[in-house]
C-alpha positions as a printed Julia matrix, in Angstrom:
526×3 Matrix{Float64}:
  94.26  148.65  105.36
  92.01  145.65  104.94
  90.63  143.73  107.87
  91.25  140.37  105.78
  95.17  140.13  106.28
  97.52  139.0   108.68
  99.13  142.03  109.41
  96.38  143.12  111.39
  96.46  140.62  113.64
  99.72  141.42  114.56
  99.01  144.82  115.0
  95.95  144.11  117.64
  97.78  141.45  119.55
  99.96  143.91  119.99
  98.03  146.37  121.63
  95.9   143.66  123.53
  97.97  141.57  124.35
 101.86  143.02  124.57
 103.73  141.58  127.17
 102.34  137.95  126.54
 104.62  135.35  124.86
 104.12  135.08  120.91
 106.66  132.63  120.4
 108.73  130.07  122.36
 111.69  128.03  120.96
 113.88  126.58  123.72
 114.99  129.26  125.93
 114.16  131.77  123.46
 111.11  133.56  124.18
 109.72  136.67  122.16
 106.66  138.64  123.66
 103.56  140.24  121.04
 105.35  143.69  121.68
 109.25  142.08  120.58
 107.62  140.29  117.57
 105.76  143.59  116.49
 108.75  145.5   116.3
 111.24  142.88  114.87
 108.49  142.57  112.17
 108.24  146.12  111.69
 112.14  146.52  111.82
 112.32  143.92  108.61
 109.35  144.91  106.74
 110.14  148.56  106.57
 114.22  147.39  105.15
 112.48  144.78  102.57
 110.27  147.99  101.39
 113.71  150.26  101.32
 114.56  147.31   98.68
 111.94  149.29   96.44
 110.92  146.03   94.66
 107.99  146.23   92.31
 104.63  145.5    94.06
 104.52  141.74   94.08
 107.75  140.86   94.05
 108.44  137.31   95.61
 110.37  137.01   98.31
 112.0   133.42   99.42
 112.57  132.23  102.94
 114.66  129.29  103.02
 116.12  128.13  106.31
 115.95  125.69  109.04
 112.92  126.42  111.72
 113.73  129.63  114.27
 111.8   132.69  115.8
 113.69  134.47  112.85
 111.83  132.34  110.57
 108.54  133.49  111.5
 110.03  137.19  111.82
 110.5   136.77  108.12
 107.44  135.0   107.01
 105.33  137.76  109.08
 107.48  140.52  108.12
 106.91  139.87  104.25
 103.02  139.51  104.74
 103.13  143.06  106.5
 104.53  144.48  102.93
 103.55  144.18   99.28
 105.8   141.71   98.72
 104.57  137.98   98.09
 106.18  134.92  100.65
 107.54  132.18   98.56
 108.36  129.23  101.41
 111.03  126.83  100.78
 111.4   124.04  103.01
 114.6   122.86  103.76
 114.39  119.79  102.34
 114.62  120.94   98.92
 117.72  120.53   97.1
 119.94  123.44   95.33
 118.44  122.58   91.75
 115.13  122.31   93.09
 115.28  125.73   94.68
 116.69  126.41   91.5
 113.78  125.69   88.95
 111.01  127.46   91.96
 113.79  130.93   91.97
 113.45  130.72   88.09
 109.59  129.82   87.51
 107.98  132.73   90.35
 111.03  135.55   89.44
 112.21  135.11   92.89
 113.84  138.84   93.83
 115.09  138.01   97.29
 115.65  135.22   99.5
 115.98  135.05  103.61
 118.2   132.62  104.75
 120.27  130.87  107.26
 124.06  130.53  107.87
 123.19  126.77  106.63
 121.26  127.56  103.96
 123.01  130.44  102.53
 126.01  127.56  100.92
 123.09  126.44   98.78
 121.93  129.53   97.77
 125.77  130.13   97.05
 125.6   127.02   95.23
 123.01  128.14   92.36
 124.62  131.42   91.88
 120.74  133.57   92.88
 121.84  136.97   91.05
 118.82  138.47   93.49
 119.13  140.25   97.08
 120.17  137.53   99.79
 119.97  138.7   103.18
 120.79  136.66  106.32
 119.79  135.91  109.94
 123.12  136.18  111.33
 125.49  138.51  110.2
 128.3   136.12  107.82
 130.28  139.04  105.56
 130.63  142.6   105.44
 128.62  142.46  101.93
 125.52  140.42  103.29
 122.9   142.27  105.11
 121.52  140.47  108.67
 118.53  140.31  110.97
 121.29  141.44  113.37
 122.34  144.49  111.54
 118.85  145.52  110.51
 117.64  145.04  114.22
 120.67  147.59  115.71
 119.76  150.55  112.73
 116.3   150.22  111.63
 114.32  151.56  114.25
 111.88  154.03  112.27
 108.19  153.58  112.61
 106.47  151.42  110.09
 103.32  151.36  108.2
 101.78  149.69  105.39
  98.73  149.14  103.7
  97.68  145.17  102.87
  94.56  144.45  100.8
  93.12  141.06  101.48
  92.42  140.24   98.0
  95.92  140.9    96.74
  98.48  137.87   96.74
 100.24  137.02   99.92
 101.98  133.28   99.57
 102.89  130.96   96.71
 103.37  127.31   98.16
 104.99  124.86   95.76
 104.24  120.98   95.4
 104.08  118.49   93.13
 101.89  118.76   90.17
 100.32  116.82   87.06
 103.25  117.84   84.88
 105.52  116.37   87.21
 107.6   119.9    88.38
 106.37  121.36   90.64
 103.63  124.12   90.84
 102.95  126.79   92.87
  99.61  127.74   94.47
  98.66  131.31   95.01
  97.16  132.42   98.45
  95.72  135.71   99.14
  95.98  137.44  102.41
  91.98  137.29  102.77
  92.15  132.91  102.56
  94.89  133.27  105.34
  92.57  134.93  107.95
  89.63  132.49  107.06
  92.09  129.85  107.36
  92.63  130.75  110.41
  89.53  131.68  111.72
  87.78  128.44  110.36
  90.19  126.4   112.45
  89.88  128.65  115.41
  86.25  128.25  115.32
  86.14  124.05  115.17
  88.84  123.34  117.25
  87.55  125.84  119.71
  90.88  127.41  120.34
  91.82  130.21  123.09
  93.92  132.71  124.26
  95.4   130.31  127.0
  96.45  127.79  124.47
 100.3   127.09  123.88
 100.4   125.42  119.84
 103.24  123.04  119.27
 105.38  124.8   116.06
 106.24  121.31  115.14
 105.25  121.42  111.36
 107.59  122.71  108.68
 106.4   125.86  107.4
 105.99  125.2   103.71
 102.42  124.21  102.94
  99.19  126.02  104.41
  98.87  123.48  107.1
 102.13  124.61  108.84
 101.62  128.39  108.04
  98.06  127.85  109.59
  99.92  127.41  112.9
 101.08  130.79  113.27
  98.31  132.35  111.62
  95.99  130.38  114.65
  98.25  131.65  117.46
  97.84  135.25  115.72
  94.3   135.07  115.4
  93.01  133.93  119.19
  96.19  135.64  120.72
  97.93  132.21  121.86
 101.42  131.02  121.85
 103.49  129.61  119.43
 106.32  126.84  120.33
 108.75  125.94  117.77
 109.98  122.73  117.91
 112.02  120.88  115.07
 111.73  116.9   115.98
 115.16  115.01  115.72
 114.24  112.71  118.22
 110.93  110.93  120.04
 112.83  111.55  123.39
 112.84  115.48  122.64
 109.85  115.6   120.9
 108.17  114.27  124.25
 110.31  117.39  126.13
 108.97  119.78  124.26
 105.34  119.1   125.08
 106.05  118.63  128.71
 108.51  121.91  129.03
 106.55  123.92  126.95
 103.09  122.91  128.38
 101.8   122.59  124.79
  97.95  122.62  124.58
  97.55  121.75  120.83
  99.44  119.07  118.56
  99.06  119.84  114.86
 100.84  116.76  113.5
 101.41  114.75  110.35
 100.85  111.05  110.27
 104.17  110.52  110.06
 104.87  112.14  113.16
 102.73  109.9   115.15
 104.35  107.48  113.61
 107.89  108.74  114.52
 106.73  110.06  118.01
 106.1   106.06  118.97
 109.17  104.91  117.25
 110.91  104.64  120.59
 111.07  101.85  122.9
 107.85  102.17  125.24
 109.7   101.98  128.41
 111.08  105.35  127.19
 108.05  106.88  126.5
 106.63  109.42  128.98
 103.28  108.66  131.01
  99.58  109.47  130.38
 100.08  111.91  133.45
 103.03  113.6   131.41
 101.15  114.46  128.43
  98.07  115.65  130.22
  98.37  119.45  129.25
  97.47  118.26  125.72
  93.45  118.88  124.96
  93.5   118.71  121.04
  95.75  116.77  118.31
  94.8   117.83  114.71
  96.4   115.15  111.61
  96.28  115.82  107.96
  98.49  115.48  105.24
  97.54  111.3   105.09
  95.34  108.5   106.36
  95.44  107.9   109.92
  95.86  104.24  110.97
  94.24  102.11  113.23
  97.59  101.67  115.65
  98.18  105.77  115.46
  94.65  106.48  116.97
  95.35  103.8   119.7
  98.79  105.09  120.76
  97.17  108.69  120.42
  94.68  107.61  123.02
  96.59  105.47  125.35
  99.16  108.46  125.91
  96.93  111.65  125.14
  94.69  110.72  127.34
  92.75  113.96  127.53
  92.92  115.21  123.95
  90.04  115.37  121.29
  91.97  113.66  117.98
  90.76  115.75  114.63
  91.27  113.88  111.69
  91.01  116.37  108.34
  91.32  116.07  104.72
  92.69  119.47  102.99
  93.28  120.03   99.19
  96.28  121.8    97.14
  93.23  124.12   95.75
  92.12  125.02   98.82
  92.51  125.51  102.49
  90.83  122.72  103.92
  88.17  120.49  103.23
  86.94  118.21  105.72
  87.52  117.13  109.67
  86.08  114.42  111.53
  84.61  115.21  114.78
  86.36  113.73  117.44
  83.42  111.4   118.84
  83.55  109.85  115.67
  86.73  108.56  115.39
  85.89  105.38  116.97
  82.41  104.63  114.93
  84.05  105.4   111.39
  87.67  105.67  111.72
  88.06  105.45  107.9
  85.93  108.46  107.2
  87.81  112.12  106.3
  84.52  113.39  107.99
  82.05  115.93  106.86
  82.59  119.92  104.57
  84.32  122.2   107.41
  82.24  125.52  107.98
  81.59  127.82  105.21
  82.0   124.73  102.17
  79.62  122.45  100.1
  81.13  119.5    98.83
  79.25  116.91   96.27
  80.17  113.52   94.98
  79.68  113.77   90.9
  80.31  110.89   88.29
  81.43  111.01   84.85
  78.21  112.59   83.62
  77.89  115.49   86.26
  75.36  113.12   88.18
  75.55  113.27   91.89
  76.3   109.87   93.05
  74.29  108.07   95.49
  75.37  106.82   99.03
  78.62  104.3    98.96
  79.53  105.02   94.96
  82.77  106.31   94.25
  83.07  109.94   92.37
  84.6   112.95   91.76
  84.86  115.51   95.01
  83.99  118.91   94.24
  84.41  121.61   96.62
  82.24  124.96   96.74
  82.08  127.61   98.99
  84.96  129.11  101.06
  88.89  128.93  101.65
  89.43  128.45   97.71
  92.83  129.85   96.48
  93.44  131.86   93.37
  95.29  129.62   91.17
  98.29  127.82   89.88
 101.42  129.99   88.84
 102.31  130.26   86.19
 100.37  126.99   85.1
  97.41  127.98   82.87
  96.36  124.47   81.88
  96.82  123.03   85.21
  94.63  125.89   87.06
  92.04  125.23   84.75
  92.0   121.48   84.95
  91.42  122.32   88.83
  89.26  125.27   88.69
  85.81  125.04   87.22
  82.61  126.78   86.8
  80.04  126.05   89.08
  78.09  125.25   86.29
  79.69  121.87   86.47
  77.42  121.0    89.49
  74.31  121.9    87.19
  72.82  118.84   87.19
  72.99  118.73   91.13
  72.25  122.04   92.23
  69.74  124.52   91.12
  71.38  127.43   89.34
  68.65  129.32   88.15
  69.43  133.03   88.76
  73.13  131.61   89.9
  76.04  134.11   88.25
  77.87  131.25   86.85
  81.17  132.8    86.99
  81.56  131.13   90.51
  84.46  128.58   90.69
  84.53  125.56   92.72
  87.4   122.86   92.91
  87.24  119.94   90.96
  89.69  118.04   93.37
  90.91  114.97   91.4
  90.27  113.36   94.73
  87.65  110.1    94.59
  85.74  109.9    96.78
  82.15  108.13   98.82
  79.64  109.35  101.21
  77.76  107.22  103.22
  74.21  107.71  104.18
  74.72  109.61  107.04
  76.53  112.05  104.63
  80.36  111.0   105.8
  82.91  111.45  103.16
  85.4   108.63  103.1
  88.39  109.46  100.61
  89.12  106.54   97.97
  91.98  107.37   95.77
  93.67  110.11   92.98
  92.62  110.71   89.98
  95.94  110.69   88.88
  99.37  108.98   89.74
 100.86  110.82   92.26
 102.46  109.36   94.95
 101.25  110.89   98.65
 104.24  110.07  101.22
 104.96  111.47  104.93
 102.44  114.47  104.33
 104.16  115.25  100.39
 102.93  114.77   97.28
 105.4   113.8    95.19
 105.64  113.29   91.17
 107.07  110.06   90.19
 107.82  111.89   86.61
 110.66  113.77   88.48
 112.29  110.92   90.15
 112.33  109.19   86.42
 113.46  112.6    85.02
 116.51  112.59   87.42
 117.65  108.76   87.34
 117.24  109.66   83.22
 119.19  112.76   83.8
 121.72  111.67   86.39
 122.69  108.15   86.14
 123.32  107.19   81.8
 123.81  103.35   83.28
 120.14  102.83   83.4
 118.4   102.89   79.79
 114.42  103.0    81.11
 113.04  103.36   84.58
 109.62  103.38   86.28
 108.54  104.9    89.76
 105.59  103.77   91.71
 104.44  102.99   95.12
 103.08  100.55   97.33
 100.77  100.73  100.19
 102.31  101.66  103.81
 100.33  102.37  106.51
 103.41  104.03  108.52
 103.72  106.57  105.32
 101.33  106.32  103.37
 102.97  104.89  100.43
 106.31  103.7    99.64
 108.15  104.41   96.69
 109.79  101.65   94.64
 111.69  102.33   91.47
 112.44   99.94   88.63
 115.26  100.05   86.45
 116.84   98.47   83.38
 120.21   98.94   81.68
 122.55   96.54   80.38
 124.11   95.49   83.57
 122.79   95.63   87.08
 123.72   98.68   89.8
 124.6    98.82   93.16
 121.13  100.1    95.06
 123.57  102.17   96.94
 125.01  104.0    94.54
 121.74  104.61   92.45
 120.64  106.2    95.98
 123.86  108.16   96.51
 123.19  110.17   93.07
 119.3   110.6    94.36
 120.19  112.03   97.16
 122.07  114.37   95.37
 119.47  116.03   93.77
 115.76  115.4    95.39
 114.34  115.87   98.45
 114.5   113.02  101.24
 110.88  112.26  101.2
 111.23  111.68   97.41
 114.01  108.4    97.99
 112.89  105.73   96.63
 113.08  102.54   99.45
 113.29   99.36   96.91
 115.14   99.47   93.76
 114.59   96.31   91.55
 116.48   95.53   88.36
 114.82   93.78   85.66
 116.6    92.82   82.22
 113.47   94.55   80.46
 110.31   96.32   81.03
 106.74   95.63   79.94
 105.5    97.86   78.0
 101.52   99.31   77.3
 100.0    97.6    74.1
  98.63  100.67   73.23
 101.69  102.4    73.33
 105.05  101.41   73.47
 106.63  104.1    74.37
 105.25  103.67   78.02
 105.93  101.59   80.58
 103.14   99.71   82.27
 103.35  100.32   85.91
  99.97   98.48   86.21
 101.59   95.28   85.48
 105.13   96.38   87.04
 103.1    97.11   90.47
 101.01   93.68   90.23
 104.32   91.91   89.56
 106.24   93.37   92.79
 102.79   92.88   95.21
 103.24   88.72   93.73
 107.34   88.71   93.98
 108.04   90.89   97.1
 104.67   91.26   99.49
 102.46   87.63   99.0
């Protein structure tokens, strides 16, 4: 079996480290030795389900220690993990089922009514046992009980992560066992993590950024504590009851973590176990970093900048955050990243171009997306008139990020703005195409539409949508159908109705959300 997969760190941490706790959620607790063998127990019935090698294999449910059973039980077979957060809605579980061949899905009691919902013709099995007919983590715990092997290569695919795409629907992003283990070793290595480190399990498992979580705790033989965040109140208990060392978070979770009147909020002395907080997913404000340091007193703050291509790109050392608080930092270890214009010219200091990333951590593609992989993926030979190439096998790929960026002369990257439309809100990327497409779809009162966003530093960006039809809706019930059908993060928070729409000289079929967006900034924010 390869070295590059995540399967053998499970394996070693269980003979080093056996009795130690792998995972904590509340007053759950699972040792290396009990998540080895629940692993084994539901790898060796998925490979009894004699699926073709490379089957996908959906796990859609709320956050548990059976959760990560499941996630790590799929990566110890040939099988390929297909996350769904929970946030999703039936339809779009629907269209990510039909586009990767989904074979088999892992669910929750809650869950499995959705599921139910789309009529999935594939195997369904369950954490707790619901029906005779429905197979369980329960069952398959009590009977499955043979030894278990398997044999992972780290070049073979291991993970398909969906977001939002140019098209507008969503596209997923193949992952091969080998970038998991230099995922995790990377981060290992900068935030200097340890065996006596306790990592908060806040982050939804969907995207590479919460996977990375469990892969970290697998790799330096830590512990995991799940925690899903309802409240700032129990947020704050989890760190202090579960002694949590390290805080991967979201910008929008330092947001929500200070969304509490301060008199409620814990003291410095409190929060002192924490030593590192890690952000990415969105710009980090000015107010965040100065609530992170007045309560996380002892922590080193790690701002980073990470791409749908790849793994990661940047991080910004911690003793820098005060001197250039704007900057995404500098390349992490292992990756070469250039500024290049519209010519392939490297840009100098403080002008805006194209980042392109090279080196390590770079994933294998789009599914099922030709065009779109190879709008993203390029031959190094488009960084010929930067680097010398001579003797260079040009079949090398690098990541031509749509991100623009600047560097300043100390070589700090400082991240500008997307080369296309896409709205980035509370750590997603979502596709204002697919909002239209549903309010199109959904509600036949409105005639044209367009969605954009605004600047807010709490999220990111706020969406706005703008509608016309021959008579003006209730906001509320244009936002009861949304809800309906698209995720929560994807809710527009101001609808405006205008009698008509400007349109694009160019082209009247579009709208111009230029001159839409310009028009609400006048109206709405000066």
């Amino acid at each position: 079996m390869s070295i590059n997969c995540i399967r053998t760190l499970i394996e070693d941490a269980n003979v080093s480290n056996p009795n130690k706790n792998a995972l904590i959620f509340g007053n759950e607790k699972l040792t290396y030795n009990e998540l080895f063998t629940k692993v084994n127990q539901i790898a060796y019935y998925l490979s009894e389900l004699d699926l073709p090698k490379g089957s996908r294999i959906g796990v859609y449910s709320n956050k548990g220690i059976d959760q990560v059973v499941a996630i790590l039980a799929i990566l110890s077979t040939n099988y390929v993990l297909v996350p769904l957060t929970k946030l999703l809605k039936p339809e779009q579980v629907e269209y990510i089922i039909s586009d990767c061949d989904i074979k088999c899905i892992i669910t929750d009691k809650i869950k499995l009514e959705s599921i139910e919902e789309i009529k999935f013709d594939g195997h369904i099995i369950s954490y707790k046992t619901t029906h005779k007919d429905l197979p369980s983590f329960e069952e398959i715990y009590k009977y499955y009980n043979k030894p278990y092997t398997c044999d992972v290569n780290g070049h073979d695919n291991a993970v398909i992560t969906y977001s939002f795409g140019l098209s507008g629907k969503p596209n997923g992003i193949v992952i091969s066992h080998r970038n998991l283990i230099d995922s995790a070793r990377v981060v290992s290595q900068y935030l200097h993590l340890n065996e006596d480190d306790i990592i908060s399990g806040l982050l939804i498992f969907n995207l590479d950024y919460g996977l990375n979580q469990i892969f970290c705790s697998l790799y330096k033989r830590a512990t995991l504590a799940l925690h899903r965040f309802v409240l700032p109140n129990d947020f704050f208990n989890h760190i202090i009851n579960d002694k949590v060392t390290v805080l991967p978070l979201m910008p929008i979770n330092i947001s929500d973590m200070f969304d509490e009147d301060i008199h409620r909020l814990p003291s410095t002395e409190l929060l002192k176990n924490i030593r590192i907080i890690t952000s990415s997913g969105g710009n980090v404000t000015a107010k965040m970093i100065a609530d992170i340091e007045k309560y996380f007193a002892n922590a080193k703050f790690f701002s980073m900048h990470g791409l749908t291509e790849a793994f990661r790109s940047t991080y910004l050392d911690p003793a820098q955050l005060k001197i250039r608080p704007e900057s995404i930092g500098k390349a992490i270890p292992d990756v070469e990243l250039y500024v290049i214009d519209e010519n392939a010219n490297e840009c100098a200091p403080r002008i805006v171009g194209e980042l392109i990333h090279r080196g390590g951590y770079i994933y294998k593609g789009f599914w099922n997306a030709k065009e779109v992989t190879e709008q993203r993926f390029k031959s190094i030979d488009i960084l010929k008139n930067v680097i010398n190439l001579e003797g260079q096998l040009t079949d090398e790929i690098v990541v031509k990020t749509g991100d623009y960026v600047y560097k300043d002369e100390e070589g700090y990257f400082y991240f500008v703005s997307r080369h296309d439309d896409m709205i980035k809100t509370r750590g997603f990327r979502v596709s204002p195409f697919e909002i239209e497409s549903v309010v199109e779809r959904e509600i036949k009162e409105i005639e044209r539409c367009a969605v954009f966003s605004i600047e807010n530093k709490e999220i990111e960006e706020e969406i706005v949508l703008v509608y016309t039809g021959r008579n003006e809706l209730n906001s509320s019930e244009i936002l009861f159908e949304l809800k309906k059908h698209l995720a929560s993060y994807m809710i527009p928070s101001k609808i405006i109705y205008k009698k008509s729409l400007p349109l694009i000289p160019s082209d009247k079929n579009k709208i111009n959300k230029d001159e839409l967006k310009k028009e609400f900034i006048l109206k709405f924010i000066d």
